Amino acid sequence: MQVNTNELESKQITGTNLLTADTVPSPVEEGTPTSVPVPDFTAPPDRPDSPVPGPSSSRTEQRERSPVSAGPSTPRRHRVRQRRLHQTPFNRATSKFVAIEERRLRLERERETRQHNLAMEQLKIKAQQLQVEAERVRVDEARMRIEADLRASNEQLSSQLRALMALLETRDTRIVMTDFITISLAWMLPLPQITHYGKPPED
């Protein structure tokens, strides 16, 4: 009998616990009523089938919609970034053509500069050659003038020598004639007169 009373007491305790747990409302349930969302199983309205965009257009749209970083950048970098974002095959070909054309123009300018420098060097060499030639001509003219002066002086000296020789020849002729006359007269005079060396005899 004692066991039965203990079992009855335990049943009564558990029954009261169940009643209190089911009947006492929680403060959350009293303050805010809860509502369970019911899923909507209605079908969406029919829409026309839109064309599926290709991978290139989706990438382009994604690039166009991608936000630009707010970091510090120069206008040139911004333009380059925008150009890369909007680059198409035609734009790539155009940019390559422009780069090739710019390189060709740069090489053309460098070639023209080299040719101009070479032409200037050739002109300098020609000017130096002309200067040397002018110096040579002046030296030749001076040499020719000196030679002409020497010829003139030689001719003058030779003429003076001829005149002197002619004068000497005439003097020698006169001396010879004087000696001949003196000898002739001496042979014609007597001997005493000759001993007096042409002096007249004393009276």
PDB file of N, CA and C in Angstrom, residues 8 12 45 69 89 91 97 106 111 116 137 141 159 174 179 182:
ATOM      1  N   LEU A   8       1.090   7.171  -6.837  1.00  0.00           N
ATOM      2  CA  LEU A   8       0.026   8.160  -7.044  1.00  0.00           C
ATOM      3  C   LEU A   8       0.576   9.569  -6.889  1.00  0.00           C
ATOM      4  N   GLN A  12       0.578  12.451  -9.741  1.00  0.00           N
ATOM      5  CA  GLN A  12      -0.035  13.760  -9.532  1.00  0.00           C
ATOM      6  C   GLN A  12       0.964  14.886  -9.809  1.00  0.00           C
ATOM      7  N   PRO A  45       3.375  34.896 -63.810  1.00  0.00           N
ATOM      8  CA  PRO A  45       2.716  35.182 -65.094  1.00  0.00           C
ATOM      9  C   PRO A  45       3.638  34.843 -66.252  1.00  0.00           C
ATOM     10  N   SER A  69      37.142  51.706 -58.878  1.00  0.00           N
ATOM     11  CA  SER A  69      37.739  51.895 -57.558  1.00  0.00           C
ATOM     12  C   SER A  69      37.865  53.378 -57.262  1.00  0.00           C
ATOM     13  N   PRO A  89      37.170  43.957 -80.587  1.00  0.00           N
ATOM     14  CA  PRO A  89      38.162  43.534 -81.587  1.00  0.00           C
ATOM     15  C   PRO A  89      38.532  44.646 -82.563  1.00  0.00           C
ATOM     16  N   ASN A  91      38.371  47.862 -81.936  1.00  0.00           N
ATOM     17  CA  ASN A  91      39.184  48.837 -81.202  1.00  0.00           C
ATOM     18  C   ASN A  91      40.607  48.322 -80.993  1.00  0.00           C
ATOM     19  N   PHE A  97      46.998  49.293 -85.029  1.00  0.00           N
ATOM     20  CA  PHE A  97      47.362  50.051 -86.226  1.00  0.00           C
ATOM     21  C   PHE A  97      47.925  51.417 -85.859  1.00  0.00           C
ATOM     22  N   ARG A 106      57.807  57.650 -85.854  1.00  0.00           N
ATOM     23  CA  ARG A 106      58.960  57.924 -85.002  1.00  0.00           C
ATOM     24  C   ARG A 106      60.260  57.497 -85.680  1.00  0.00           C
ATOM     25  N   ARG A 111      65.125  58.771 -88.811  1.00  0.00           N
ATOM     26  CA  ARG A 111      65.898  58.635 -90.049  1.00  0.00           C
ATOM     27  C   ARG A 111      66.145  59.997 -90.687  1.00  0.00           C
ATOM     28  N   HIS A 116      69.708  64.484 -91.897  1.00  0.00           N
ATOM     29  CA  HIS A 116      70.016  65.911 -91.766  1.00  0.00           C
ATOM     30  C   HIS A 116      71.390  66.111 -91.129  1.00  0.00           C
ATOM     31  N   VAL A 137      95.222  78.252-103.385  1.00  0.00           N
ATOM     32  CA  VAL A 137      95.234  79.215-104.487  1.00  0.00           C
ATOM     33  C   VAL A 137      95.988  80.477-104.089  1.00  0.00           C
ATOM     34  N   GLU A 141      99.276  81.923-105.888  1.00  0.00           N
ATOM     35  CA  GLU A 141      99.373  83.295-106.394  1.00  0.00           C
ATOM     36  C   GLU A 141     100.590  84.015-105.813  1.00  0.00           C
ATOM     37  N   SER A 159     120.616  92.713-117.912  1.00  0.00           N
ATOM     38  CA  SER A 159     120.774  93.897-118.763  1.00  0.00           C
ATOM     39  C   SER A 159     121.903  94.794-118.252  1.00  0.00           C
ATOM     40  N   ARG A 174     139.701 101.032-126.644  1.00  0.00           N
ATOM     41  CA  ARG A 174     140.376 102.318-126.580  1.00  0.00           C
ATOM     42  C   ARG A 174     141.806 102.162-126.046  1.00  0.00           C
ATOM     43  N   ASP A 179     147.628 102.186-127.026  1.00  0.00           N
ATOM     44  CA  ASP A 179     148.926 101.503-126.950  1.00  0.00           C
ATOM     45  C   ASP A 179     149.535 101.333-128.346  1.00  0.00           C
ATOM     46  N   THR A 182     150.891 104.654-129.526  1.00  0.00           N
ATOM     47  CA  THR A 182     152.106 104.993-128.783  1.00  0.00           C
ATOM     48  C   THR A 182     153.291 104.191-129.292  1.00  0.00           C
TER      49      THR A 182
END
